[in-house]
PDB file of C-alpha atoms in Angstrom:
ATOM      1  CA  MET A  14     -26.507  34.057 -17.010  1.00 79.00           C
ATOM      2  CA  TYR A  15     -25.042  34.604 -20.471  1.00 84.00           C
ATOM      3  CA  ALA A  16     -23.394  31.688 -22.278  1.00 86.00           C
ATOM      4  CA  THR A  17     -19.972  33.377 -22.180  1.00 85.00           C
ATOM      5  CA  GLU A  18     -20.200  33.778 -18.388  1.00 88.00           C
ATOM      6  CA  ARG A  19     -21.231  30.160 -17.962  1.00 91.00           C
ATOM      7  CA  GLN A  20     -18.403  28.973 -20.190  1.00 89.00           C
ATOM      8  CA  GLN A  21     -15.883  30.999 -18.193  1.00 87.00           C
ATOM      9  CA  LEU A  22     -17.116  29.353 -15.001  1.00 90.00           C
ATOM     10  CA  ILE A  23     -16.940  25.915 -16.610  1.00 91.00           C
ATOM     11  CA  GLU A  24     -13.370  26.600 -17.708  1.00 86.00           C
ATOM     12  CA  GLN A  25     -12.476  27.629 -14.144  1.00 83.00           C
ATOM     13  CA  LEU A  26     -14.021  24.436 -12.767  1.00 86.00           C
ATOM     14  CA  ILE A  27     -12.010  22.306 -15.177  1.00 82.00           C
ATOM     15  CA  THR A  28      -8.829  24.149 -14.218  1.00 74.00           C
ATOM     16  CA  THR A  29      -9.532  23.517 -10.541  1.00 71.00           C
ATOM     17  CA  GLU A  30     -10.967  19.993 -10.647  1.00 74.00           C
ATOM     18  CA  GLY A  31      -9.381  18.618 -13.815  1.00 73.00           C
ATOM     19  CA  ARG A  32     -12.678  17.163 -15.078  1.00 79.00           C
ATOM     20  CA  VAL A  33     -16.356  18.131 -15.289  1.00 86.00           C
ATOM     21  CA  VAL A  34     -19.477  16.051 -15.920  1.00 88.00           C
ATOM     22  CA  VAL A  35     -22.315  17.250 -18.161  1.00 91.00           C
ATOM     23  CA  VAL A  36     -25.113  16.200 -15.803  1.00 91.00           C
ATOM     24  CA  ASP A  37     -23.471  17.904 -12.816  1.00 90.00           C
ATOM     25  CA  LEU A  38     -22.961  21.142 -14.764  1.00 93.00           C
ATOM     26  CA  ALA A  39     -26.567  21.156 -15.959  1.00 92.00           C
ATOM     27  CA  ARG A  40     -27.778  20.831 -12.376  1.00 92.00           C
ATOM     28  CA  ARG A  41     -25.333  23.458 -11.131  1.00 92.00           C
ATOM     29  CA  PHE A  42     -26.321  26.095 -13.681  1.00 92.00           C
ATOM     30  CA  GLY A  43     -29.999  25.178 -14.011  1.00 92.00           C
ATOM     31  CA  VAL A  44     -29.801  24.520 -17.751  1.00 93.00           C
ATOM     32  CA  THR A  45     -30.345  21.504 -19.980  1.00 93.00           C
ATOM     33  CA  THR A  46     -27.655  18.961 -20.721  1.00 93.00           C
ATOM     34  CA  GLU A  47     -27.868  19.986 -24.390  1.00 93.00           C
ATOM     35  CA  THR A  48     -26.919  23.545 -23.405  1.00 94.00           C
ATOM     36  CA  VAL A  49     -23.931  22.284 -21.428  1.00 93.00           C
ATOM     37  CA  ARG A  50     -22.792  20.136 -24.332  1.00 92.00           C
ATOM     38  CA  ARG A  51     -22.912  23.188 -26.610  1.00 92.00           C
ATOM     39  CA  ASP A  52     -20.841  25.100 -24.055  1.00 92.00           C
ATOM     40  CA  LEU A  53     -18.262  22.333 -23.952  1.00 92.00           C
ATOM     41  CA  ASP A  54     -18.180  22.109 -27.749  1.00 89.00           C
ATOM     42  CA  GLN A  55     -17.481  25.837 -27.874  1.00 88.00           C
ATOM     43  CA  LEU A  56     -14.733  25.574 -25.284  1.00 88.00           C
ATOM     44  CA  GLU A  57     -13.163  22.673 -27.161  1.00 83.00           C
ATOM     45  CA  SER A  58     -13.317  24.604 -30.453  1.00 82.00           C
ATOM     46  CA  SER A  59     -11.461  27.421 -28.710  1.00 77.00           C
ATOM     47  CA  GLY A  60      -8.768  24.975 -27.628  1.00 74.00           C
ATOM     48  CA  LEU A  61      -9.503  25.458 -23.928  1.00 75.00           C
ATOM     49  CA  VAL A  62     -10.742  21.967 -22.988  1.00 81.00           C
ATOM     50  CA  ARG A  63     -10.908  18.455 -24.383  1.00 80.00           C
ATOM     51  CA  ARG A  64     -14.217  16.623 -24.607  1.00 83.00           C
ATOM     52  CA  VAL A  65     -14.453  13.124 -23.149  1.00 80.00           C
ATOM     53  CA  HIS A  66     -17.363  10.749 -22.670  1.00 78.00           C
ATOM     54  CA  GLY A  67     -19.881  12.434 -20.373  1.00 83.00           C
ATOM     55  CA  GLY A  68     -17.943  15.657 -19.871  1.00 86.00           C
ATOM     56  CA  ALA A  69     -14.627  17.393 -20.470  1.00 86.00           C
ATOM     57  CA  VAL A  70     -11.083  17.539 -19.103  1.00 80.00           C
ATOM     58  CA  ALA A  71      -8.307  20.106 -19.140  1.00 74.00           C
ATOM     59  CA  ARG A  72      -6.581  20.504 -22.478  1.00 66.00           C
ATOM     60  CA  THR A  73      -3.220  19.836 -20.823  1.00 54.00           C
ATOM     61  CA  ARG A  74      -4.347  16.305 -20.032  1.00 53.00           C
ATOM     62  CA  VAL A  75      -2.448  14.763 -22.925  1.00 52.00           C
ATOM     63  CA  SER A  76      -0.789  11.362 -23.013  1.00 53.00           C
ATOM     64  CA  THR A  77       2.621  12.589 -21.833  1.00 55.00           C
ATOM     65  CA  ALA A  78       1.508  15.333 -19.407  1.00 54.00           C
ATOM     66  CA  GLU A  79       2.903  14.811 -15.925  1.00 56.00           C
ATOM     67  CA  THR A  80       3.066  17.232 -13.021  1.00 58.00           C
ATOM     68  CA  SER A  81       5.451  16.957 -10.096  1.00 55.00           C
ATOM     69  CA  PHE A  82       4.626  15.135  -6.889  1.00 53.00           C
ATOM     70  CA  VAL A  83       4.589  18.430  -4.981  1.00 56.00           C
ATOM     71  CA  GLU A  84       2.095  19.986  -7.405  1.00 59.00           C
ATOM     72  CA  ARG A  85      -0.176  16.940  -7.233  1.00 56.00           C
ATOM     73  CA  THR A  86      -0.235  16.926  -3.441  1.00 58.00           C
ATOM     74  CA  GLN A  87      -2.011  20.283  -3.615  1.00 55.00           C
ATOM     75  CA  ARG A  88      -4.815  19.004  -5.862  1.00 60.00           C
ATOM     76  CA  ARG A  89      -8.013  17.421  -4.536  1.00 64.00           C
ATOM     77  CA  THR A  90      -6.484  16.795  -1.120  1.00 79.00           C
ATOM     78  CA  ASP A  91      -9.816  16.155   0.626  1.00 87.00           C
ATOM     79  CA  ALA A  92     -10.836  13.578  -1.985  1.00 88.00           C
ATOM     80  CA  LYS A  93      -7.490  11.791  -1.770  1.00 92.00           C
ATOM     81  CA  LEU A  94      -7.636  11.649   2.022  1.00 94.00           C
ATOM     82  CA  ALA A  95     -11.163  10.233   1.920  1.00 95.00           C
ATOM     83  CA  ILE A  96     -10.107   7.607  -0.630  1.00 96.00           C
ATOM     84  CA  ALA A  97      -7.089   6.661   1.484  1.00 96.00           C
ATOM     85  CA  ALA A  98      -9.219   6.278   4.613  1.00 95.00           C
ATOM     86  CA  ARG A  99     -11.701   4.046   2.793  1.00 96.00           C
ATOM     87  CA  ALA A 100      -8.935   1.969   1.216  1.00 96.00           C
ATOM     88  CA  LEU A 101      -7.512   1.088   4.623  1.00 93.00           C
ATOM     89  CA  ASP A 102     -10.580  -1.120   5.117  1.00 92.00           C
ATOM     90  CA  ALA A 103      -9.005  -3.538   2.632  1.00 94.00           C
ATOM     91  CA  ILE A 104      -6.286  -4.336   5.170  1.00 89.00           C
ATOM     92  CA  GLY A 105      -8.652  -5.288   7.959  1.00 73.00           C
ATOM     93  CA  ALA A 106      -8.571  -4.666  11.683  1.00 59.00           C
ATOM     94  CA  GLN A 107      -5.921  -7.271  12.501  1.00 54.00           C
ATOM     95  CA  GLY A 108      -3.272  -5.589  10.401  1.00 58.00           C
ATOM     96  CA  ASP A 109      -1.406  -8.800   9.693  1.00 61.00           C
ATOM     97  CA  GLY A 110      -0.101  -9.949   6.329  1.00 87.00           C
ATOM     98  CA  SER A 111       1.941  -8.092   3.720  1.00 93.00           C
ATOM     99  CA  VAL A 112       1.147  -4.956   1.740  1.00 96.00           C
ATOM    100  CA  TYR A 113       2.813  -3.228  -1.182  1.00 98.00           C
ATOM    101  CA  ILE A 114       2.264   0.538  -1.485  1.00 98.00           C
ATOM    102  CA  ASP A 115       2.821   2.120  -4.884  1.00 97.00           C
ATOM    103  CA  ALA A 116       4.107   5.647  -5.478  1.00 95.00           C
ATOM    104  CA  GLY A 117       1.580   8.474  -5.789  1.00 91.00           C
ATOM    105  CA  THR A 118      -0.129  11.221  -3.830  1.00 92.00           C
ATOM    106  CA  THR A 119      -3.204   9.180  -2.868  1.00 94.00           C
ATOM    107  CA  THR A 120      -1.112   6.184  -1.843  1.00 96.00           C
ATOM    108  CA  ALA A 121       1.055   8.596   0.161  1.00 95.00           C
ATOM    109  CA  ALA A 122      -2.102   9.781   1.939  1.00 95.00           C
ATOM    110  CA  LEU A 123      -2.850   6.138   2.740  1.00 96.00           C
ATOM    111  CA  ALA A 124       0.678   5.676   4.098  1.00 95.00           C
ATOM    112  CA  GLY A 125       0.231   8.684   6.355  1.00 93.00           C
ATOM    113  CA  LEU A 126      -2.954   7.226   7.808  1.00 93.00           C
ATOM    114  CA  LEU A 127      -1.383   3.781   8.131  1.00 92.00           C
ATOM    115  CA  ALA A 128       1.487   5.244  10.153  1.00 90.00           C
ATOM    116  CA  GLN A 129      -1.045   6.571  12.686  1.00 87.00           C
ATOM    117  CA  ARG A 130      -2.683   3.200  13.343  1.00 77.00           C
ATOM    118  CA  SER A 131      -2.214   1.717  16.788  1.00 58.00           C
ATOM    119  CA  THR A 132       0.283  -1.055  17.376  1.00 58.00           C
ATOM    120  CA  SER A 133      -0.684  -4.653  16.675  1.00 59.00           C
ATOM    121  CA  SER A 134       0.511  -7.996  17.984  1.00 61.00           C
ATOM    122  CA  HIS A 135       0.943  -8.943  14.329  1.00 70.00           C
ATOM    123  CA  PRO A 136       2.926  -6.147  12.652  1.00 79.00           C
ATOM    124  CA  LEU A 137       2.042  -5.448   9.037  1.00 89.00           C
ATOM    125  CA  GLU A 138       4.822  -6.088   6.523  1.00 93.00           C
ATOM    126  CA  VAL A 139       4.960  -3.129   4.116  1.00 96.00           C
ATOM    127  CA  VAL A 140       7.057  -2.831   0.954  1.00 98.00           C
ATOM    128  CA  THR A 141       7.377   0.239  -1.256  1.00 98.00           C
ATOM    129  CA  HIS A 142       9.584   1.782  -3.927  1.00 97.00           C
ATOM    130  CA  SER A 143       8.291   5.270  -3.105  1.00 96.00           C
ATOM    131  CA  MET A 144      10.737   7.430  -1.181  1.00 95.00           C
ATOM    132  CA  THR A 145       7.817   9.524   0.070  1.00 94.00           C
ATOM    133  CA  VAL A 146       5.904   6.504   1.369  1.00 96.00           C
ATOM    134  CA  ALA A 147       9.061   5.101   2.974  1.00 96.00           C
ATOM    135  CA  HIS A 148       9.667   8.397   4.757  1.00 95.00           C
ATOM    136  CA  LEU A 149       6.086   8.505   6.051  1.00 94.00           C
ATOM    137  CA  LEU A 150       6.246   4.939   7.383  1.00 94.00           C
ATOM    138  CA  ALA A 151       9.798   4.906   8.738  1.00 93.00           C
ATOM    139  CA  GLY A 152       9.667   4.262  12.480  1.00 83.00           C
ATOM    140  CA  ALA A 153       5.957   3.377  12.609  1.00 86.00           C
ATOM    141  CA  SER A 154       5.576   0.831  15.411  1.00 82.00           C
ATOM    142  CA  ALA A 155       2.703  -1.158  13.882  1.00 80.00           C
ATOM    143  CA  LEU A 156       4.619  -2.337  10.839  1.00 89.00           C
ATOM    144  CA  ASN A 157       7.861  -3.614   9.383  1.00 92.00           C
ATOM    145  CA  LEU A 158       9.044  -1.578   6.395  1.00 95.00           C
ATOM    146  CA  THR A 159      11.097  -2.616   3.384  1.00 96.00           C
ATOM    147  CA  ALA A 160      12.132   0.032   0.859  1.00 96.00           C
ATOM    148  CA  ILE A 161      13.100  -1.094  -2.635  1.00 96.00           C
ATOM    149  CA  GLY A 162      15.883   0.879  -4.269  1.00 93.00           C
ATOM    150  CA  GLY A 163      16.796   1.865  -7.790  1.00 93.00           C
ATOM    151  CA  ARG A 164      17.151   5.033  -9.848  1.00 94.00           C
ATOM    152  CA  VAL A 165      14.883   7.638  -8.250  1.00 94.00           C
ATOM    153  CA  ARG A 166      12.778   9.834 -10.544  1.00 89.00           C
ATOM    154  CA  GLY A 167      12.760  13.341  -9.137  1.00 85.00           C
ATOM    155  CA  LEU A 168       9.306  14.061 -10.556  1.00 84.00           C
ATOM    156  CA  THR A 169       7.644  11.279  -8.565  1.00 87.00           C
ATOM    157  CA  ALA A 170      10.218  10.449  -5.849  1.00 89.00           C
ATOM    158  CA  ALA A 171       9.911   6.793  -6.869  1.00 94.00           C
ATOM    159  CA  ALA A 172      12.562   4.188  -7.639  1.00 96.00           C
ATOM    160  CA  VAL A 173      12.432   2.841 -11.194  1.00 96.00           C
ATOM    161  CA  GLY A 174      14.537   0.753 -13.536  1.00 95.00           C
ATOM    162  CA  ALA A 175      15.574  -2.869 -13.992  1.00 96.00           C
ATOM    163  CA  GLN A 176      16.880  -3.219 -10.418  1.00 96.00           C
ATOM    164  CA  THR A 177      13.548  -2.090  -8.986  1.00 97.00           C
ATOM    165  CA  VAL A 178      11.483  -4.321 -11.263  1.00 97.00           C
ATOM    166  CA  ASP A 179      13.682  -7.348 -10.545  1.00 97.00           C
ATOM    167  CA  ALA A 180      13.284  -6.879  -6.782  1.00 97.00           C
ATOM    168  CA  ILE A 181       9.502  -6.652  -7.092  1.00 97.00           C
ATOM    169  CA  THR A 182       9.247  -9.841  -9.173  1.00 97.00           C
ATOM    170  CA  ARG A 183      10.736 -11.746  -6.216  1.00 97.00           C
ATOM    171  CA  LEU A 184       7.865 -10.701  -3.929  1.00 97.00           C
ATOM    172  CA  ARG A 185       4.349 -12.041  -3.368  1.00 97.00           C
ATOM    173  CA  PRO A 186       2.504  -9.454  -1.199  1.00 96.00           C
ATOM    174  CA  ASP A 187      -1.006 -10.258  -0.037  1.00 95.00           C
ATOM    175  CA  LEU A 188      -2.301  -6.854  -1.087  1.00 96.00           C
ATOM    176  CA  ALA A 189      -1.077  -3.990  -3.272  1.00 97.00           C
ATOM    177  CA  PHE A 190      -2.325  -0.414  -3.279  1.00 98.00           C
ATOM    178  CA  ILE A 191      -1.768   1.047  -6.739  1.00 98.00           C
ATOM    179  CA  GLY A 192      -1.941   4.625  -7.982  1.00 96.00           C
ATOM    180  CA  THR A 193      -2.700   5.594 -11.573  1.00 95.00           C
ATOM    181  CA  ASN A 194      -2.681   8.683 -13.776  1.00 91.00           C
ATOM    182  CA  GLY A 195      -5.514   7.471 -15.966  1.00 92.00           C
ATOM    183  CA  LEU A 196      -8.375   4.977 -15.766  1.00 94.00           C
ATOM    184  CA  SER A 197     -10.568   4.201 -18.762  1.00 92.00           C
ATOM    185  CA  ALA A 198     -12.885   1.475 -19.982  1.00 93.00           C
ATOM    186  CA  SER A 199     -10.868   0.750 -23.123  1.00 91.00           C
ATOM    187  CA  PHE A 200      -7.254   1.471 -22.064  1.00 93.00           C
ATOM    188  CA  GLY A 201      -7.311   0.373 -18.438  1.00 96.00           C
ATOM    189  CA  LEU A 202      -4.684   1.866 -16.111  1.00 96.00           C
ATOM    190  CA  SER A 203      -2.102   4.182 -17.616  1.00 95.00           C
ATOM    191  CA  THR A 204       0.760   6.532 -16.802  1.00 92.00           C
ATOM    192  CA  PRO A 205       2.953   8.887 -18.888  1.00 90.00           C
ATOM    193  CA  ASP A 206       6.338   7.308 -18.118  1.00 91.00           C
ATOM    194  CA  PRO A 207       7.439   3.857 -19.415  1.00 93.00           C
ATOM    195  CA  ASP A 208       9.739   3.242 -16.431  1.00 95.00           C
ATOM    196  CA  GLU A 209       6.965   4.001 -13.943  1.00 94.00           C
ATOM    197  CA  ALA A 210       4.653   1.744 -15.949  1.00 95.00           C
ATOM    198  CA  ALA A 211       7.144  -1.137 -15.810  1.00 96.00           C
ATOM    199  CA  VAL A 212       7.316  -0.932 -12.008  1.00 97.00           C
ATOM    200  CA  LYS A 213       3.534  -0.748 -11.607  1.00 97.00           C
ATOM    201  CA  ARG A 214       3.096  -3.677 -13.996  1.00 97.00           C
ATOM    202  CA  ALA A 215       5.523  -5.737 -11.900  1.00 97.00           C
ATOM    203  CA  VAL A 216       3.614  -4.916  -8.701  1.00 98.00           C
ATOM    204  CA  ILE A 217       0.312  -5.969 -10.263  1.00 97.00           C
ATOM    205  CA  ALA A 218       1.827  -9.238 -11.470  1.00 97.00           C
ATOM    206  CA  SER A 219       3.298 -10.000  -8.038  1.00 97.00           C
ATOM    207  CA  ALA A 220       0.479  -9.178  -5.614  1.00 97.00           C
ATOM    208  CA  ARG A 221      -2.373 -11.515  -4.725  1.00 96.00           C
ATOM    209  CA  ARG A 222      -4.982  -8.723  -4.564  1.00 96.00           C
ATOM    210  CA  ILE A 223      -4.936  -5.334  -6.254  1.00 97.00           C
ATOM    211  CA  VAL A 224      -6.599  -2.199  -4.901  1.00 98.00           C
ATOM    212  CA  VAL A 225      -6.461   0.892  -7.115  1.00 98.00           C
ATOM    213  CA  LEU A 226      -6.804   4.341  -5.551  1.00 97.00           C
ATOM    214  CA  ALA A 227      -8.031   6.901  -8.099  1.00 95.00           C
ATOM    215  CA  ASP A 228      -9.989  10.123  -7.673  1.00 91.00           C
ATOM    216  CA  ALA A 229     -12.600  11.161 -10.243  1.00 88.00           C
ATOM    217  CA  GLU A 230     -10.091  13.324 -12.093  1.00 84.00           C
ATOM    218  CA  LYS A 231      -8.477  10.119 -13.388  1.00 89.00           C
ATOM    219  CA  PHE A 232     -11.666   8.849 -15.070  1.00 89.00           C
ATOM    220  CA  ASP A 233     -11.413   8.569 -18.877  1.00 85.00           C
ATOM    221  CA  GLY A 234      -7.715   9.411 -18.737  1.00 85.00           C
ATOM    222  CA  GLU A 235      -5.558   7.586 -21.263  1.00 86.00           C
ATOM    223  CA  LEU A 236      -1.885   8.340 -20.790  1.00 88.00           C
ATOM    224  CA  LEU A 237       0.992   7.148 -22.954  1.00 87.00           C
ATOM    225  CA  VAL A 238       1.613   3.712 -21.403  1.00 92.00           C
ATOM    226  CA  SER A 239      -0.960   1.182 -20.229  1.00 94.00           C
ATOM    227  CA  PHE A 240       0.269  -0.884 -17.284  1.00 96.00           C
ATOM    228  CA  GLY A 241      -2.815  -2.835 -16.278  1.00 97.00           C
ATOM    229  CA  ARG A 242      -6.205  -4.100 -17.430  1.00 97.00           C
ATOM    230  CA  LEU A 243      -9.416  -3.626 -15.508  1.00 97.00           C
ATOM    231  CA  ALA A 244      -9.473  -7.413 -15.192  1.00 97.00           C
ATOM    232  CA  ASP A 245      -6.260  -7.197 -13.144  1.00 97.00           C
ATOM    233  CA  LEU A 246      -8.054  -5.273 -10.384  1.00 97.00           C
ATOM    234  CA  ASP A 247      -9.967  -6.504  -7.385  1.00 97.00           C
ATOM    235  CA  ILE A 248     -11.111  -3.186  -5.906  1.00 97.00           C
ATOM    236  CA  LEU A 249     -11.308   0.404  -7.132  1.00 98.00           C
ATOM    237  CA  VAL A 250     -11.517   3.036  -4.391  1.00 98.00           C
ATOM    238  CA  THR A 251     -12.631   6.444  -5.633  1.00 96.00           C
ATOM    239  CA  ASP A 252     -14.549   9.538  -4.562  1.00 93.00           C
ATOM    240  CA  ALA A 253     -17.357   9.615  -7.146  1.00 89.00           C
ATOM    241  CA  GLU A 254     -19.444   7.348  -9.339  1.00 91.00           C
ATOM    242  CA  PRO A 255     -17.460   6.575 -12.520  1.00 90.00           C
ATOM    243  CA  PRO A 256     -18.934   7.334 -15.963  1.00 87.00           C
ATOM    244  CA  ALA A 257     -21.489   4.816 -17.238  1.00 88.00           C
ATOM    245  CA  ASP A 258     -19.159   3.111 -19.714  1.00 90.00           C
ATOM    246  CA  LEU A 259     -16.461   2.694 -17.065  1.00 93.00           C
ATOM    247  CA  VAL A 260     -19.012   1.341 -14.568  1.00 95.00           C
ATOM    248  CA  ALA A 261     -20.081  -1.231 -17.144  1.00 95.00           C
ATOM    249  CA  ALA A 262     -16.495  -2.219 -17.931  1.00 96.00           C
ATOM    250  CA  LEU A 263     -15.630  -2.532 -14.237  1.00 97.00           C
ATOM    251  CA  GLY A 264     -18.702  -4.707 -13.734  1.00 97.00           C
ATOM    252  CA  ASP A 265     -17.722  -6.948 -16.650  1.00 97.00           C
ATOM    253  CA  ALA A 266     -14.253  -7.286 -15.097  1.00 97.00           C
ATOM    254  CA  ASP A 267     -15.800  -8.171 -11.702  1.00 97.00           C
ATOM    255  CA  VAL A 268     -14.140  -5.213  -9.956  1.00 97.00           C
ATOM    256  CA  GLU A 269     -15.620  -3.973  -6.684  1.00 97.00           C
ATOM    257  CA  VAL A 270     -16.110  -0.198  -6.610  1.00 97.00           C
ATOM    258  CA  TRP A 271     -15.808   1.506  -3.218  1.00 97.00           C
ATOM    259  CA  ILE A 272     -16.872   5.152  -3.131  1.00 96.00           C
ATOM    260  CA  ALA A 273     -15.375   7.140  -0.276  1.00 92.00           C
TER     261      ALA A 273
END
């Protein structure tokens, strides 16, 4: 295979998956990691991708880039469903207690699975500011649902603003499932929108335990606004082994990593 052909395939993979890893590409194409790095350097020089530690991401992955909820639901659906299924283990079989579910496509997948759980003698108390999550859980017999209001962002179908943040600060859920646009060793959890970040920050400050749901596409992402440190997390649920530097940082922060 010529270098130009390989680079075209790498570009297609990044477009589809959002992120590629040098070691995985070397194995896939039967070449050395040095060859892959040269390919990625060439693609970056052409303005097609952006290099990150251990691989590359799509060039559009800038600090303010944000796609709609509908667009994101069509990306990496199998990975998100697997992450959601694994994350449900954090609730436990009894299903009692209180849970906060953040806005996002992976947390929405979790809500869909939660709505299918059988009834319990101790209904789960669920709170959310996500209109999508609220819709998925409305009428589910195994839980009691509280939806927090506020100004709804059309891009994410989530309530934001001072009213939303104030309501969250009055809560103390046992467990919170948080979504994120980016996850890096140095910048922690991040998202493009300041209002979304303020709500997520309030949830993290309120909950007793924090579980972050993030597929591998989020690794090394550093969006405009940081809303949480790795030290704020208890569990990260993902679909692939994080890059070495992120693994080390998560270990230093005493975060459990669950791979779906």
